[in-house]
């Protein structure tokens, strides 16, 4: 229940109490007002309870979807309906989410036209995801492009629009959007990932690495940046590090609108962990940067020898700083030849007993 109702109902009770109506009429009106208050409270309670459980669950329970549907049928405010649509798109029947958004977008403005138009823009940005889910990337781009051309701007518009054009391979539009959203980048993990993704696609591997080093300090919960970082590591042949980043991607939060799916990540981990497919997979990933970045498995070539090496040969040379770090790591793994003659202590130190 919003703040308006807190004042409306007591005021209505007082007005009824001091009115010249007969006592029976007053009691009847008070009962009606009380029932309306209970109805509004009930639908708000159903909405809050259902939306909280659905948002927190990996796989929401049907009883929570039933609660949300009941609250929607009772009539929710516009903002709650848009939030409900988002839950359906992320974790449920996305076509139902689209239907809710369609109704919001086509509804008359009412008293507050400016507020309604802002909600319509939010709904259109969200509805673009249903086009994407339906395999209509161009439709998704057209939807957000129309919102953009109207002059509306917010973080989600930039994230969605950039993501779509990067997937499309329209680097010119992506660059323009990233430049315009640069002032919002610090507070948006999605925009930061899009920027680093763009840098990868344009071959600016070192700059992408530096940006991800900053991003990961903020502990992103979606899988894309971890997969993209694994791609960077494989570009330099750092297979063990790439697998480590992919393992982190496996633990990320996945929804229907995740561009990268968990089974894709698990498949990559399995191929890179298997000595017989390690080198071939690394070569395939590095040769299909744009494809892998959106969660599509590249064709794995034949004819590469098996290897168990953590650092693979035949890839881009490491930047100097990273090469020094890898060298230090390698040196730490080598036996210390400046040991005492105590063989037992040597064996203990290196776990060789």
CSV table of C-alpha atoms in Angstrom, one decimal:
chain,number,residue,atom,x,y,z
A,1,UNK,CA,0.0,0.0,0.0
A,2,UNK,CA,1.5,3.4,-0.9
A,3,UNK,CA,1.7,6.4,1.3
A,4,UNK,CA,-1.5,8.0,-0.1
A,5,UNK,CA,-3.7,5.3,1.3
A,6,UNK,CA,-2.3,5.8,4.8
A,7,UNK,CA,-4.0,9.2,4.9
A,8,UNK,CA,-7.0,8.6,2.7
A,9,UNK,CA,-8.6,5.9,4.8
A,10,UNK,CA,-8.5,7.7,8.2
A,11,UNK,CA,-9.7,10.8,6.5
A,12,UNK,CA,-12.6,8.9,5.0
A,13,UNK,CA,-13.5,7.5,8.3
A,14,UNK,CA,-13.5,10.9,10.0
A,15,UNK,CA,-15.6,12.4,7.1
A,16,UNK,CA,-18.2,9.6,7.4
A,17,UNK,CA,-18.3,10.0,11.2
A,18,UNK,CA,-19.1,13.7,11.1
A,19,UNK,CA,-21.5,13.5,8.1
A,20,UNK,CA,-25.2,14.1,8.7
A,21,UNK,CA,-26.0,10.6,7.3
A,22,UNK,CA,-28.2,8.2,9.3
A,23,UNK,CA,-26.3,5.9,11.6
A,24,UNK,CA,-27.1,2.8,9.4
A,25,UNK,CA,-25.7,4.5,6.3
A,26,UNK,CA,-22.6,5.6,8.2
A,27,UNK,CA,-21.9,2.0,9.4
A,28,UNK,CA,-22.5,0.7,5.8
A,29,UNK,CA,-20.0,3.2,4.4
A,30,UNK,CA,-17.4,2.5,7.1
A,31,UNK,CA,-17.7,-1.3,6.3
A,32,UNK,CA,-17.2,-0.5,2.5
A,33,UNK,CA,-14.2,1.6,3.2
A,34,UNK,CA,-12.7,-1.0,5.5
A,35,UNK,CA,-13.2,-3.8,2.9
A,36,UNK,CA,-11.6,-1.6,0.2
A,37,UNK,CA,-8.6,-1.1,2.6
A,38,UNK,CA,-8.3,-4.8,3.2
A,39,UNK,CA,-8.5,-5.5,-0.5
A,40,UNK,CA,-5.7,-3.0,-1.3
A,41,UNK,CA,-3.6,-4.4,1.6
A,42,UNK,CA,-4.2,-8.0,0.4
A,43,UNK,CA,-3.1,-7.4,-3.2
A,44,UNK,CA,0.0,-5.4,-2.0
A,45,UNK,CA,0.9,-8.2,0.4
A,46,UNK,CA,0.5,-10.9,-2.3
A,47,UNK,CA,2.7,-8.8,-4.6
A,48,UNK,CA,5.4,-8.1,-2.1
A,49,UNK,CA,5.5,-11.7,-0.8
A,50,UNK,CA,5.5,-13.3,-4.3
A,51,UNK,CA,8.0,-10.9,-5.9
A,52,UNK,CA,10.5,-11.2,-3.0
A,53,UNK,CA,10.4,-15.0,-3.2
A,54,UNK,CA,10.7,-15.1,-7.0
A,55,UNK,CA,13.6,-12.7,-7.0
A,56,UNK,CA,15.5,-14.7,-4.5
A,57,UNK,CA,14.8,-18.2,-5.8
A,58,UNK,CA,17.0,-19.9,-8.4
A,59,UNK,CA,13.9,-21.8,-9.6
A,60,UNK,CA,10.7,-20.0,-8.2
A,61,UNK,CA,7.9,-22.1,-6.8
A,62,UNK,CA,4.6,-22.3,-8.6
A,63,UNK,CA,2.8,-21.0,-5.5
A,64,UNK,CA,4.6,-17.7,-5.8
A,65,UNK,CA,3.7,-17.3,-9.4
A,66,UNK,CA,0.1,-18.0,-8.4
A,67,UNK,CA,0.3,-15.3,-5.8
A,68,UNK,CA,1.7,-12.8,-8.3
A,69,UNK,CA,-0.9,-13.7,-10.8
A,70,UNK,CA,-3.7,-13.2,-8.2
A,71,UNK,CA,-2.2,-9.8,-7.2
A,72,UNK,CA,-2.1,-8.7,-10.9
A,73,UNK,CA,-5.7,-9.8,-11.4
A,74,UNK,CA,-6.7,-7.6,-8.4
A,75,UNK,CA,-5.2,-4.6,-10.1
A,76,UNK,CA,-1.7,-3.3,-9.2
A,77,UNK,CA,-0.2,0.1,-9.7
A,78,UNK,CA,1.8,0.6,-13.0
A,79,UNK,CA,5.2,0.3,-11.4
A,80,UNK,CA,4.4,-2.9,-9.7
A,81,UNK,CA,3.0,-4.3,-13.0
A,82,UNK,CA,6.3,-3.5,-14.7
A,83,UNK,CA,8.3,-5.1,-12.0
A,84,UNK,CA,6.1,-8.2,-12.2
A,85,UNK,CA,6.7,-8.3,-16.0
A,86,UNK,CA,10.4,-8.2,-15.3
A,87,UNK,CA,10.1,-11.3,-13.0
A,88,UNK,CA,8.3,-13.2,-15.7
A,89,UNK,CA,10.9,-12.3,-18.3
A,90,UNK,CA,13.8,-13.2,-16.1
A,91,UNK,CA,12.5,-16.3,-14.5
A,92,UNK,CA,9.1,-17.4,-15.7
A,93,UNK,CA,6.8,-17.2,-18.7
A,94,UNK,CA,8.4,-14.3,-20.6
A,95,UNK,CA,5.4,-14.1,-23.0
A,96,UNK,CA,3.2,-13.3,-20.0
A,97,UNK,CA,5.7,-10.6,-19.1
A,98,UNK,CA,5.5,-9.2,-22.6
A,99,UNK,CA,1.7,-9.1,-22.4
A,100,UNK,CA,1.8,-7.1,-19.1
A,101,UNK,CA,4.2,-4.6,-20.7
A,102,UNK,CA,2.1,-4.4,-23.9
A,103,UNK,CA,-0.8,-3.3,-21.7
A,104,UNK,CA,1.3,-0.7,-19.8
A,105,UNK,CA,2.6,0.7,-23.1
A,106,UNK,CA,-0.8,1.1,-24.7
A,107,UNK,CA,-2.7,2.3,-21.6
A,108,UNK,CA,-3.9,5.9,-21.5
A,109,UNK,CA,-1.6,8.3,-19.7
A,110,UNK,CA,-4.1,9.4,-17.0
A,111,UNK,CA,-3.4,12.4,-14.8
A,112,UNK,CA,0.4,12.3,-14.7
A,113,UNK,CA,1.4,12.0,-18.3
A,114,UNK,CA,5.2,12.6,-17.7
A,115,UNK,CA,5.4,9.9,-15.1
A,116,UNK,CA,3.4,7.5,-17.3
A,117,UNK,CA,5.7,8.2,-20.3
A,118,UNK,CA,8.7,7.4,-18.2
A,119,UNK,CA,7.2,4.1,-17.2
A,120,UNK,CA,6.3,3.4,-20.8
A,121,UNK,CA,10.0,3.9,-21.8
A,122,UNK,CA,11.1,1.6,-19.0
A,123,UNK,CA,8.5,-1.0,-20.3
A,124,UNK,CA,9.8,-0.7,-23.9
A,125,UNK,CA,13.4,-1.2,-22.8
A,126,UNK,CA,12.3,-4.3,-20.9
A,127,UNK,CA,10.1,-5.5,-23.7
A,128,UNK,CA,13.1,-5.5,-26.0
A,129,UNK,CA,14.4,-8.5,-24.1
A,130,UNK,CA,11.3,-10.5,-25.2
A,131,UNK,CA,12.2,-9.8,-28.8
A,132,UNK,CA,15.8,-11.0,-28.0
A,133,UNK,CA,14.4,-14.2,-26.3
A,134,UNK,CA,12.3,-14.8,-29.4
A,135,UNK,CA,15.4,-14.8,-31.5
A,136,UNK,CA,14.6,-11.4,-33.0
A,137,UNK,CA,17.8,-9.4,-32.4
A,138,UNK,CA,16.9,-6.7,-34.9
A,139,UNK,CA,13.5,-6.3,-33.3
A,140,UNK,CA,15.2,-5.8,-29.9
A,141,UNK,CA,17.6,-3.2,-31.4
A,142,UNK,CA,14.7,-1.3,-33.0
A,143,UNK,CA,12.8,-1.2,-29.8
A,144,UNK,CA,15.6,0.4,-27.8
A,145,UNK,CA,16.6,2.6,-30.7
A,146,UNK,CA,13.2,4.2,-30.7
A,147,UNK,CA,13.4,4.9,-27.0
A,148,UNK,CA,16.9,6.3,-27.5
A,149,UNK,CA,15.7,8.5,-30.3
A,150,UNK,CA,12.9,9.9,-28.1
A,151,UNK,CA,15.6,11.4,-25.9
A,152,UNK,CA,15.1,9.2,-22.9
A,153,UNK,CA,18.2,8.0,-21.1
A,154,UNK,CA,18.9,5.6,-18.3
A,155,UNK,CA,21.4,2.9,-17.3
A,156,UNK,CA,19.3,0.0,-18.5
A,157,UNK,CA,18.8,1.6,-21.9
A,158,UNK,CA,22.5,1.8,-22.4
A,159,UNK,CA,23.2,-1.7,-21.1
A,160,UNK,CA,20.6,-3.3,-23.4
A,161,UNK,CA,21.3,-1.2,-26.4
A,162,UNK,CA,25.1,-1.7,-26.2
A,163,UNK,CA,24.6,-5.5,-25.6
A,164,UNK,CA,22.4,-5.9,-28.6
A,165,UNK,CA,24.7,-4.0,-31.0
A,166,UNK,CA,27.8,-5.8,-29.7
A,167,UNK,CA,26.1,-9.1,-30.3
A,168,UNK,CA,25.1,-7.8,-33.8
A,169,UNK,CA,28.7,-6.8,-34.5
A,170,UNK,CA,27.8,-3.1,-35.0
A,171,UNK,CA,30.9,-1.8,-33.4
A,172,UNK,CA,30.4,1.8,-34.7
A,173,UNK,CA,27.1,2.2,-32.8
A,174,UNK,CA,28.6,0.4,-29.7
A,175,UNK,CA,31.4,2.8,-29.6
A,176,UNK,CA,29.1,5.8,-29.8
A,177,UNK,CA,26.9,4.4,-27.0
A,178,UNK,CA,29.9,3.6,-24.8
A,179,UNK,CA,31.2,7.1,-25.2
A,180,UNK,CA,27.9,8.6,-24.3
A,181,UNK,CA,27.5,6.3,-21.2
A,182,UNK,CA,31.0,6.7,-20.0
A,183,UNK,CA,29.8,9.0,-17.1
A,184,UNK,CA,27.5,6.2,-15.9
A,185,UNK,CA,30.1,3.4,-16.3
A,186,UNK,CA,31.6,3.7,-12.8
A,187,UNK,CA,28.2,2.8,-11.2
A,188,UNK,CA,27.2,0.1,-13.7
A,189,UNK,CA,28.8,-3.4,-14.0
A,190,UNK,CA,26.8,-4.0,-17.1
A,191,UNK,CA,28.2,-1.0,-18.9
A,192,UNK,CA,31.8,-1.8,-17.7
A,193,UNK,CA,31.5,-5.3,-19.1
A,194,UNK,CA,30.1,-4.0,-22.4
A,195,UNK,CA,33.1,-1.6,-22.6
A,196,UNK,CA,35.6,-4.4,-21.9
A,197,UNK,CA,33.8,-6.7,-24.4
A,198,UNK,CA,34.0,-3.9,-27.0
A,199,UNK,CA,37.8,-3.6,-26.4
A,200,UNK,CA,38.2,-7.4,-26.9
A,201,UNK,CA,36.3,-7.3,-30.2
A,202,UNK,CA,38.6,-4.5,-31.4
A,203,UNK,CA,41.8,-6.3,-30.3
A,204,UNK,CA,42.6,-4.0,-27.4
A,205,UNK,CA,43.3,-6.9,-25.1
A,206,UNK,CA,45.5,-5.1,-22.6
A,207,UNK,CA,43.0,-2.3,-22.1
A,208,UNK,CA,40.2,-4.9,-21.7
A,209,UNK,CA,42.3,-6.7,-19.0
A,210,UNK,CA,42.8,-3.5,-17.1
A,211,UNK,CA,39.1,-2.7,-17.1
A,212,UNK,CA,38.2,-6.2,-15.9
A,213,UNK,CA,40.8,-5.9,-13.1
A,214,UNK,CA,38.7,-3.0,-11.8
A,215,UNK,CA,35.3,-4.6,-12.5
A,216,UNK,CA,36.1,-7.8,-10.6
A,217,UNK,CA,36.8,-5.8,-7.4
A,218,UNK,CA,33.0,-5.2,-7.4
A,219,UNK,CA,32.2,-9.0,-7.5
A,220,UNK,CA,29.8,-9.1,-10.5
A,221,UNK,CA,27.1,-11.8,-10.1
A,222,UNK,CA,26.4,-12.4,-13.8
A,223,UNK,CA,28.5,-14.8,-15.9
A,224,UNK,CA,29.5,-12.7,-18.9
A,225,UNK,CA,32.5,-10.9,-17.5
A,226,UNK,CA,34.0,-14.1,-16.2
A,227,UNK,CA,33.7,-15.8,-19.6
A,228,UNK,CA,35.1,-12.7,-21.3
A,229,UNK,CA,38.1,-12.7,-18.9
A,230,UNK,CA,38.7,-16.4,-19.7
A,231,UNK,CA,38.8,-15.5,-23.3
A,232,UNK,CA,41.5,-12.9,-22.6
A,233,UNK,CA,43.5,-15.5,-20.7
A,234,UNK,CA,43.2,-18.0,-23.6
A,235,UNK,CA,44.3,-15.3,-26.1
A,236,UNK,CA,47.6,-15.4,-24.3
A,237,UNK,CA,47.6,-19.2,-23.9
A,238,UNK,CA,47.0,-19.1,-20.1
A,239,UNK,CA,44.8,-22.2,-20.0
A,240,UNK,CA,44.8,-22.9,-16.3
A,241,UNK,CA,43.9,-19.3,-15.5
A,242,UNK,CA,41.1,-19.4,-18.1
A,243,UNK,CA,39.7,-22.5,-16.5
A,244,UNK,CA,39.7,-20.8,-13.1
A,245,UNK,CA,37.7,-17.9,-14.5
A,246,UNK,CA,35.2,-20.3,-16.2
A,247,UNK,CA,34.8,-22.0,-12.8
A,248,UNK,CA,33.8,-18.7,-11.4
A,249,UNK,CA,31.4,-18.2,-14.2
A,250,UNK,CA,29.7,-21.5,-13.3
A,251,UNK,CA,28.9,-20.1,-9.9
A,252,UNK,CA,27.3,-16.9,-11.3
A,253,UNK,CA,23.6,-16.1,-11.3
A,254,UNK,CA,21.8,-17.2,-14.5
A,255,UNK,CA,18.4,-16.1,-15.7
A,256,UNK,CA,16.5,-16.5,-19.0
A,257,UNK,CA,18.0,-13.3,-20.2
A,258,UNK,CA,21.6,-14.3,-19.5
A,259,UNK,CA,23.4,-14.1,-22.8
A,260,UNK,CA,25.7,-16.9,-21.7
A,261,UNK,CA,24.2,-20.2,-20.4
A,262,UNK,CA,25.6,-22.4,-17.7
A,263,UNK,CA,25.8,-25.5,-19.9
A,264,UNK,CA,28.0,-23.6,-22.4
A,265,UNK,CA,30.4,-22.7,-19.6
A,266,UNK,CA,30.4,-26.3,-18.3
A,267,UNK,CA,31.2,-27.6,-21.8
A,268,UNK,CA,34.1,-25.2,-22.2
A,269,UNK,CA,35.5,-26.2,-18.8
A,270,UNK,CA,35.3,-29.9,-19.7
A,271,UNK,CA,37.0,-29.4,-23.1
A,272,UNK,CA,39.8,-27.3,-21.7
A,273,UNK,CA,40.3,-29.7,-18.8
A,274,UNK,CA,40.7,-32.7,-21.1
A,275,UNK,CA,44.4,-32.9,-22.3
A,276,UNK,CA,43.2,-34.4,-25.6
A,277,UNK,CA,41.0,-31.4,-26.4
A,278,UNK,CA,42.8,-28.6,-24.5
A,279,UNK,CA,44.9,-27.1,-27.2
A,280,UNK,CA,42.3,-27.5,-30.0
A,281,UNK,CA,39.6,-25.8,-27.8
A,282,UNK,CA,41.9,-23.0,-26.8
A,283,UNK,CA,42.7,-22.3,-30.5
A,284,UNK,CA,39.0,-22.5,-31.4
A,285,UNK,CA,38.1,-20.0,-28.6
A,286,UNK,CA,40.8,-17.6,-29.6
A,287,UNK,CA,39.8,-17.8,-33.2
A,288,UNK,CA,36.1,-17.1,-32.6
A,289,UNK,CA,36.2,-14.2,-30.2
A,290,UNK,CA,32.8,-12.6,-31.1
A,291,UNK,CA,31.1,-16.0,-31.2
A,292,UNK,CA,32.3,-17.2,-27.8
A,293,UNK,CA,31.6,-13.8,-26.2
A,294,UNK,CA,27.9,-14.3,-26.7
A,295,UNK,CA,27.9,-17.9,-25.5
A,296,UNK,CA,28.1,-19.8,-28.8
A,297,UNK,CA,30.4,-22.8,-29.0
A,298,UNK,CA,33.0,-22.7,-31.7
A,299,UNK,CA,33.8,-25.6,-33.9
A,300,UNK,CA,36.6,-27.6,-32.3
A,301,UNK,CA,39.3,-28.4,-34.9
A,302,UNK,CA,41.1,-31.7,-35.3
A,303,UNK,CA,44.8,-32.5,-35.5
A,304,UNK,CA,46.1,-30.8,-32.4
A,305,UNK,CA,48.3,-32.8,-30.0
A,306,UNK,CA,47.2,-33.5,-26.5
A,307,UNK,CA,48.8,-31.5,-23.7
A,308,UNK,CA,48.6,-30.9,-20.0
A,309,UNK,CA,50.4,-27.6,-20.1
A,310,UNK,CA,49.0,-24.8,-18.0
A,311,UNK,CA,50.5,-22.2,-20.4
A,312,UNK,CA,50.1,-23.1,-24.1
A,313,UNK,CA,52.5,-22.3,-26.9
A,314,UNK,CA,51.5,-20.7,-30.2
A,315,UNK,CA,49.4,-17.8,-28.7
A,316,UNK,CA,49.8,-14.1,-28.4
A,317,UNK,CA,52.9,-13.0,-26.4
A,318,UNK,CA,52.1,-11.9,-22.9
A,319,UNK,CA,52.2,-8.2,-22.0
A,320,UNK,CA,55.5,-7.6,-20.2
A,321,UNK,CA,53.9,-7.2,-16.7
A,322,UNK,CA,51.8,-10.3,-17.0
A,323,UNK,CA,54.8,-12.2,-18.4
A,324,UNK,CA,56.8,-11.3,-15.3
A,325,UNK,CA,54.0,-12.5,-13.1
A,326,UNK,CA,53.7,-15.8,-14.9
A,327,UNK,CA,57.5,-16.2,-14.7
A,328,UNK,CA,57.4,-15.5,-11.0
A,329,UNK,CA,54.7,-18.1,-10.6
A,330,UNK,CA,56.7,-20.6,-12.6
A,331,UNK,CA,59.8,-19.9,-10.5
A,332,UNK,CA,57.8,-20.5,-7.3
A,333,UNK,CA,57.0,-24.0,-8.6
A,334,UNK,CA,60.6,-25.0,-9.3
A,335,UNK,CA,62.5,-26.9,-6.7
A,336,UNK,CA,64.7,-24.7,-4.5
A,337,UNK,CA,68.2,-25.9,-5.3
A,338,UNK,CA,69.7,-23.9,-2.5
A,339,UNK,CA,68.5,-26.3,0.2
A,340,UNK,CA,70.5,-27.8,2.9
A,341,UNK,CA,71.7,-31.4,2.5
A,342,UNK,CA,68.8,-32.6,4.7
A,343,UNK,CA,66.9,-34.7,2.1
A,344,UNK,CA,64.0,-35.4,4.5
A,345,UNK,CA,63.3,-31.7,5.0
A,346,UNK,CA,63.5,-31.2,1.2
A,347,UNK,CA,60.9,-33.9,0.6
A,348,UNK,CA,58.6,-32.4,3.2
A,349,UNK,CA,58.8,-28.9,1.8
A,350,UNK,CA,57.8,-30.1,-1.7
A,351,UNK,CA,55.2,-32.6,-0.7
A,352,UNK,CA,57.2,-35.5,-2.0
A,353,UNK,CA,57.2,-37.8,1.0
